[in-house]
Amino acid sequence: QVQLQESGPGLVKPSGTLSLTCAVSGASVSTDNWWNWVRQPPGKGLEWIGEIYHDGTTKYNPSLKYRVTMSVDKSKNQFSLNLNSVTAADTAVYYCARGGSGQNYGLPDYWGQGTLVIVSS
Amino acid sequence: DIQMTQSPSTLSASVGDRVTITCRASQSISTWLAWHQQKPGKDPKLLIYKASSLQIGVPSRFSGTGSGTEFTLTISSLQPDDFATYYCQQYDSSPWTFGQGTKVEI
């Protein structure tokens, strides 16, 4: 069974960098899938942040692309998110999710449980 | 970006009711539409993809229809486990975007 688990600091200072890792089990990040990050501000809807393929190819939401960096570590079967210059508006639950390829490109089928990141001094 | 608009935002219903949620896209997305269910404090769960295909393990009381810009999610007989928030999501073109959610409450 595919499982994803986010980890990282739950509190980040304004102007700092938010860094999260998603550990994948039950599947390999080296397969034909895209690995996604999605966030949900408290009480609000879902926002797609971006995705990464195992060869390092990335695609980011244009609304965040100047602040986002993603990477993949095949040896540890995990992928990561960095979001810099954070403000209170970046406070959210951050989810990692597996996305499909081919006809299922852009379709997240397995999600992590999410991790709350608060931006505050 | 493709904007996704759901209606209603909140829906009050009873166990056994037939429930329909509508999702509209700001431009045609063919059938590249998914529905996700999210319970409070939990991660979203994929219910339906390609507008009408049921994900493995999802009860048959859930169904989806539509193409182009108008889509519906129907729950034929609402069960206690179905009280949740439902999101539509387009995957026709990046950035992938979600509707604002429909909360189904008692």
mmCIF file with all atom_site columns, N, CA and C in Angstrom, chain A residues 36 40 44-46 48 51 61-62 95 103 105-109 111-113, chain B residues 1 32 34 36 38 42-44 46 49-50 55 87 89 91 94-96 98:
data_model
loop_
_atom_site.group_PDB
_atom_site.id
_atom_site.type_symbol
_atom_site.label_atom_id
_atom_site.label_alt_id
_atom_site.label_comp_id
_atom_site.label_asym_id
_atom_site.label_entity_id
_atom_site.label_seq_id
_atom_site.pdbx_PDB_ins_code
_atom_site.Cartn_x
_atom_site.Cartn_y
_atom_site.Cartn_z
_atom_site.occupancy
_atom_site.B_iso_or_equiv
_atom_site.pdbx_formal_charge
_atom_site.auth_seq_id
_atom_site.auth_comp_id
_atom_site.auth_asym_id
_atom_site.auth_atom_id
_atom_site.pdbx_PDB_model_num
ATOM 1   N N  . ASN A 1 36  ? 3.828   15.471 -5.866  1.00 0.00 ? 36  ASN A N  1
ATOM 2   C CA . ASN A 1 36  ? 3.220   16.790 -5.739  1.00 0.00 ? 36  ASN A CA 1
ATOM 3   C C  . ASN A 1 36  ? 3.244   17.335 -4.312  1.00 0.00 ? 36  ASN A C  1
ATOM 4   N N  . GLN A 1 40  ? -3.207  23.839 2.138   1.00 0.00 ? 40  GLN A N  1
ATOM 5   C CA . GLN A 1 40  ? -4.568  24.229 2.505   1.00 0.00 ? 40  GLN A CA 1
ATOM 6   C C  . GLN A 1 40  ? -4.496  25.182 3.700   1.00 0.00 ? 40  GLN A C  1
ATOM 7   N N  . LYS A 1 44  ? -9.700  26.972 4.559   1.00 0.00 ? 44  LYS A N  1
ATOM 8   C CA . LYS A 1 44  ? -9.816  27.326 3.145   1.00 0.00 ? 44  LYS A CA 1
ATOM 9   C C  . LYS A 1 44  ? -9.643  26.103 2.255   1.00 0.00 ? 44  LYS A C  1
ATOM 10  N N  . GLY A 1 45  ? -9.613  26.332 0.955   1.00 0.00 ? 45  GLY A N  1
ATOM 11  C CA . GLY A 1 45  ? -9.525  25.246 -0.007  1.00 0.00 ? 45  GLY A CA 1
ATOM 12  C C  . GLY A 1 45  ? -8.096  24.855 -0.337  1.00 0.00 ? 45  GLY A C  1
ATOM 13  N N  . LEU A 1 46  ? -7.974  24.003 -1.338  1.00 0.00 ? 46  LEU A N  1
ATOM 14  C CA . LEU A 1 46  ? -6.705  23.390 -1.704  1.00 0.00 ? 46  LEU A CA 1
ATOM 15  C C  . LEU A 1 46  ? -6.008  24.183 -2.801  1.00 0.00 ? 46  LEU A C  1
ATOM 16  N N  . TRP A 1 48  ? -2.584  23.898 -5.354  1.00 0.00 ? 48  TRP A N  1
ATOM 17  C CA . TRP A 1 48  ? -1.462  23.102 -5.856  1.00 0.00 ? 48  TRP A CA 1
ATOM 18  C C  . TRP A 1 48  ? -0.212  23.970 -5.883  1.00 0.00 ? 48  TRP A C  1
ATOM 19  N N  . GLU A 1 51  ? 5.137   20.121 -8.624  1.00 0.00 ? 51  GLU A N  1
ATOM 20  C CA . GLU A 1 51  ? 5.401   18.690 -8.736  1.00 0.00 ? 51  GLU A CA 1
ATOM 21  C C  . GLU A 1 51  ? 6.801   18.451 -9.251  1.00 0.00 ? 51  GLU A C  1
ATOM 22  N N  . ASN A 1 61  ? 3.493   26.077 -9.601  1.00 0.00 ? 61  ASN A N  1
ATOM 23  C CA . ASN A 1 61  ? 2.389   27.006 -9.780  1.00 0.00 ? 61  ASN A CA 1
ATOM 24  C C  . ASN A 1 61  ? 2.990   28.397 -10.022 1.00 0.00 ? 61  ASN A C  1
ATOM 25  N N  . PRO A 1 62  ? 2.566   29.054 -11.101 1.00 0.00 ? 62  PRO A N  1
ATOM 26  C CA . PRO A 1 62  ? 3.130   30.386 -11.388 1.00 0.00 ? 62  PRO A CA 1
ATOM 27  C C  . PRO A 1 62  ? 2.987   31.374 -10.231 1.00 0.00 ? 62  PRO A C  1
ATOM 28  N N  . TYR A 1 95  ? 0.398   19.193 2.176   1.00 0.00 ? 95  TYR A N  1
ATOM 29  C CA . TYR A 1 95  ? 0.248   17.792 1.823   1.00 0.00 ? 95  TYR A CA 1
ATOM 30  C C  . TYR A 1 95  ? 1.213   17.432 0.699   1.00 0.00 ? 95  TYR A C  1
ATOM 31  N N  . GLN A 1 103 ? -2.395  9.465  -19.174 1.00 0.00 ? 103 GLN A N  1
ATOM 32  C CA . GLN A 1 103 ? -3.768  9.942  -19.061 1.00 0.00 ? 103 GLN A CA 1
ATOM 33  C C  . GLN A 1 103 ? -4.102  10.408 -17.647 1.00 0.00 ? 103 GLN A C  1
ATOM 34  N N  . TYR A 1 105 ? -1.979  12.147 -15.790 1.00 0.00 ? 105 TYR A N  1
ATOM 35  C CA . TYR A 1 105 ? -1.087  13.240 -15.423 1.00 0.00 ? 105 TYR A CA 1
ATOM 36  C C  . TYR A 1 105 ? -1.883  14.352 -14.765 1.00 0.00 ? 105 TYR A C  1
ATOM 37  N N  . GLY A 1 106 ? -1.439  14.757 -13.561 1.00 0.00 ? 106 GLY A N  1
ATOM 38  C CA . GLY A 1 106 ? -2.135  15.806 -12.827 1.00 0.00 ? 106 GLY A CA 1
ATOM 39  C C  . GLY A 1 106 ? -3.169  15.287 -11.843 1.00 0.00 ? 106 GLY A C  1
ATOM 40  N N  . LEU A 1 107 ? -3.317  13.975 -11.768 1.00 0.00 ? 107 LEU A N  1
ATOM 41  C CA . LEU A 1 107 ? -4.320  13.370 -10.903 1.00 0.00 ? 107 LEU A CA 1
ATOM 42  C C  . LEU A 1 107 ? -3.653  12.782 -9.661  1.00 0.00 ? 107 LEU A C  1
ATOM 43  N N  . PRO A 1 108 ? -3.856  13.381 -8.485  1.00 0.00 ? 108 PRO A N  1
ATOM 44  C CA . PRO A 1 108 ? -3.279  12.826 -7.265  1.00 0.00 ? 108 PRO A CA 1
ATOM 45  C C  . PRO A 1 108 ? -4.123  11.669 -6.759  1.00 0.00 ? 108 PRO A C  1
ATOM 46  N N  . ASP A 1 109 ? -3.509  10.484 -6.574  1.00 0.00 ? 109 ASP A N  1
ATOM 47  C CA . ASP A 1 109 ? -4.291  9.339  -6.117  1.00 0.00 ? 109 ASP A CA 1
ATOM 48  C C  . ASP A 1 109 ? -3.975  8.900  -4.696  1.00 0.00 ? 109 ASP A C  1
ATOM 49  N N  . TRP A 1 111 ? -2.402  10.521 -0.936  1.00 0.00 ? 111 TRP A N  1
ATOM 50  C CA . TRP A 1 111 ? -2.021  11.737 -0.233  1.00 0.00 ? 111 TRP A CA 1
ATOM 51  C C  . TRP A 1 111 ? -1.374  11.388 1.106   1.00 0.00 ? 111 TRP A C  1
ATOM 52  N N  . GLY A 1 112 ? -0.486  12.256 1.552   1.00 0.00 ? 112 GLY A N  1
ATOM 53  C CA . GLY A 1 112 ? -0.005  12.164 2.920   1.00 0.00 ? 112 GLY A CA 1
ATOM 54  C C  . GLY A 1 112 ? -1.058  12.707 3.868   1.00 0.00 ? 112 GLY A C  1
ATOM 55  N N  . GLN A 1 113 ? -0.816  12.560 5.159   1.00 0.00 ? 113 GLN A N  1
ATOM 56  C CA . GLN A 1 113 ? -1.794  13.014 6.148   1.00 0.00 ? 113 GLN A CA 1
ATOM 57  C C  . GLN A 1 113 ? -1.739  14.512 6.370   1.00 0.00 ? 113 GLN A C  1
ATOM 58  N N  . ASP B 2 1   ? -4.991  30.590 -15.551 1.00 0.00 ? 1   ASP B N  1
ATOM 59  C CA . ASP B 2 1   ? -5.379  29.425 -14.776 1.00 0.00 ? 1   ASP B CA 1
ATOM 60  C C  . ASP B 2 1   ? -6.867  29.129 -14.995 1.00 0.00 ? 1   ASP B C  1
ATOM 61  N N  . TRP B 2 32  ? -11.357 15.831 -17.932 1.00 0.00 ? 32  TRP B N  1
ATOM 62  C CA . TRP B 2 32  ? -10.225 15.768 -17.016 1.00 0.00 ? 32  TRP B CA 1
ATOM 63  C C  . TRP B 2 32  ? -10.590 16.406 -15.684 1.00 0.00 ? 32  TRP B C  1
ATOM 64  N N  . ALA B 2 34  ? -11.619 15.479 -11.512 1.00 0.00 ? 34  ALA B N  1
ATOM 65  C CA . ALA B 2 34  ? -11.618 14.540 -10.396 1.00 0.00 ? 34  ALA B CA 1
ATOM 66  C C  . ALA B 2 34  ? -12.430 15.113 -9.241  1.00 0.00 ? 34  ALA B C  1
ATOM 67  N N  . HIS B 2 36  ? -12.595 14.768 -4.989  1.00 0.00 ? 36  HIS B N  1
ATOM 68  C CA . HIS B 2 36  ? -11.917 14.309 -3.770  1.00 0.00 ? 36  HIS B CA 1
ATOM 69  C C  . HIS B 2 36  ? -12.822 14.555 -2.572  1.00 0.00 ? 36  HIS B C  1
ATOM 70  N N  . GLN B 2 38  ? -12.847 15.020 1.611   1.00 0.00 ? 38  GLN B N  1
ATOM 71  C CA . GLN B 2 38  ? -11.984 15.318 2.751   1.00 0.00 ? 38  GLN B CA 1
ATOM 72  C C  . GLN B 2 38  ? -12.807 15.406 4.029   1.00 0.00 ? 38  GLN B C  1
ATOM 73  N N  . LYS B 2 42  ? -8.342  15.332 8.117   1.00 0.00 ? 42  LYS B N  1
ATOM 74  C CA . LYS B 2 42  ? -7.804  14.202 7.345   1.00 0.00 ? 42  LYS B CA 1
ATOM 75  C C  . LYS B 2 42  ? -7.326  14.654 5.972   1.00 0.00 ? 42  LYS B C  1
ATOM 76  N N  . ASP B 2 43  ? -6.532  13.790 5.336   1.00 0.00 ? 43  ASP B N  1
ATOM 77  C CA . ASP B 2 43  ? -6.091  14.076 3.976   1.00 0.00 ? 43  ASP B CA 1
ATOM 78  C C  . ASP B 2 43  ? -7.222  13.794 2.997   1.00 0.00 ? 43  ASP B C  1
ATOM 79  N N  . PRO B 2 44  ? -7.200  14.454 1.848   1.00 0.00 ? 44  PRO B N  1
ATOM 80  C CA . PRO B 2 44  ? -8.215  14.178 0.827   1.00 0.00 ? 44  PRO B CA 1
ATOM 81  C C  . PRO B 2 44  ? -8.090  12.750 0.305   1.00 0.00 ? 44  PRO B C  1
ATOM 82  N N  . LEU B 2 46  ? -9.226  10.390 -3.117  1.00 0.00 ? 46  LEU B N  1
ATOM 83  C CA . LEU B 2 46  ? -9.736  10.422 -4.490  1.00 0.00 ? 46  LEU B CA 1
ATOM 84  C C  . LEU B 2 46  ? -10.962 9.533  -4.614  1.00 0.00 ? 46  LEU B C  1
ATOM 85  N N  . TYR B 2 49  ? -12.371 9.945  -11.002 1.00 0.00 ? 49  TYR B N  1
ATOM 86  C CA . TYR B 2 49  ? -11.446 10.577 -11.943 1.00 0.00 ? 49  TYR B CA 1
ATOM 87  C C  . TYR B 2 49  ? -12.025 10.468 -13.344 1.00 0.00 ? 49  TYR B C  1
ATOM 88  N N  . LYS B 2 50  ? -11.484 11.249 -14.238 1.00 0.00 ? 50  LYS B N  1
ATOM 89  C CA . LYS B 2 50  ? -11.971 11.334 -15.619 1.00 0.00 ? 50  LYS B CA 1
ATOM 90  C C  . LYS B 2 50  ? -13.491 11.529 -15.638 1.00 0.00 ? 50  LYS B C  1
ATOM 91  N N  . GLN B 2 55  ? -12.866 5.461  -8.417  1.00 0.00 ? 55  GLN B N  1
ATOM 92  C CA . GLN B 2 55  ? -11.603 4.936  -7.916  1.00 0.00 ? 55  GLN B CA 1
ATOM 93  C C  . GLN B 2 55  ? -11.863 3.597  -7.224  1.00 0.00 ? 55  GLN B C  1
ATOM 94  N N  . TYR B 2 87  ? -14.283 18.251 -3.017  1.00 0.00 ? 87  TYR B N  1
ATOM 95  C CA . TYR B 2 87  ? -13.594 19.180 -3.897  1.00 0.00 ? 87  TYR B CA 1
ATOM 96  C C  . TYR B 2 87  ? -13.534 18.603 -5.315  1.00 0.00 ? 87  TYR B C  1
ATOM 97  N N  . GLN B 2 89  ? -11.515 18.958 -8.964  1.00 0.00 ? 89  GLN B N  1
ATOM 98  C CA . GLN B 2 89  ? -10.160 19.342 -9.372  1.00 0.00 ? 89  GLN B CA 1
ATOM 99  C C  . GLN B 2 89  ? -10.005 19.077 -10.864 1.00 0.00 ? 89  GLN B C  1
ATOM 100 N N  . TYR B 2 91  ? -7.561  18.544 -14.133 1.00 0.00 ? 91  TYR B N  1
ATOM 101 C CA . TYR B 2 91  ? -6.195  18.199 -14.505 1.00 0.00 ? 91  TYR B CA 1
ATOM 102 C C  . TYR B 2 91  ? -6.053  18.197 -16.021 1.00 0.00 ? 91  TYR B C  1
ATOM 103 N N  . SER B 2 94  ? -2.020  22.556 -16.498 1.00 0.00 ? 94  SER B N  1
ATOM 104 C CA . SER B 2 94  ? -1.329  23.063 -15.318 1.00 0.00 ? 94  SER B CA 1
ATOM 105 C C  . SER B 2 94  ? -1.409  24.592 -15.287 1.00 0.00 ? 94  SER B C  1
ATOM 106 N N  . PRO B 2 95  ? -1.550  25.212 -14.118 1.00 0.00 ? 95  PRO B N  1
ATOM 107 C CA . PRO B 2 95  ? -1.555  24.611 -12.780 1.00 0.00 ? 95  PRO B CA 1
ATOM 108 C C  . PRO B 2 95  ? -2.877  23.918 -12.471 1.00 0.00 ? 95  PRO B C  1
ATOM 109 N N  . TRP B 2 96  ? -2.768  22.738 -11.868 1.00 0.00 ? 96  TRP B N  1
ATOM 110 C CA . TRP B 2 96  ? -3.981  22.018 -11.457 1.00 0.00 ? 96  TRP B CA 1
ATOM 111 C C  . TRP B 2 96  ? -4.716  22.863 -10.435 1.00 0.00 ? 96  TRP B C  1
ATOM 112 N N  . PHE B 2 98  ? -8.391  23.516 -7.931  1.00 0.00 ? 98  PHE B N  1
ATOM 113 C CA . PHE B 2 98  ? -9.483  22.902 -7.187  1.00 0.00 ? 98  PHE B CA 1
ATOM 114 C C  . PHE B 2 98  ? -10.640 23.882 -7.043  1.00 0.00 ? 98  PHE B C  1
#
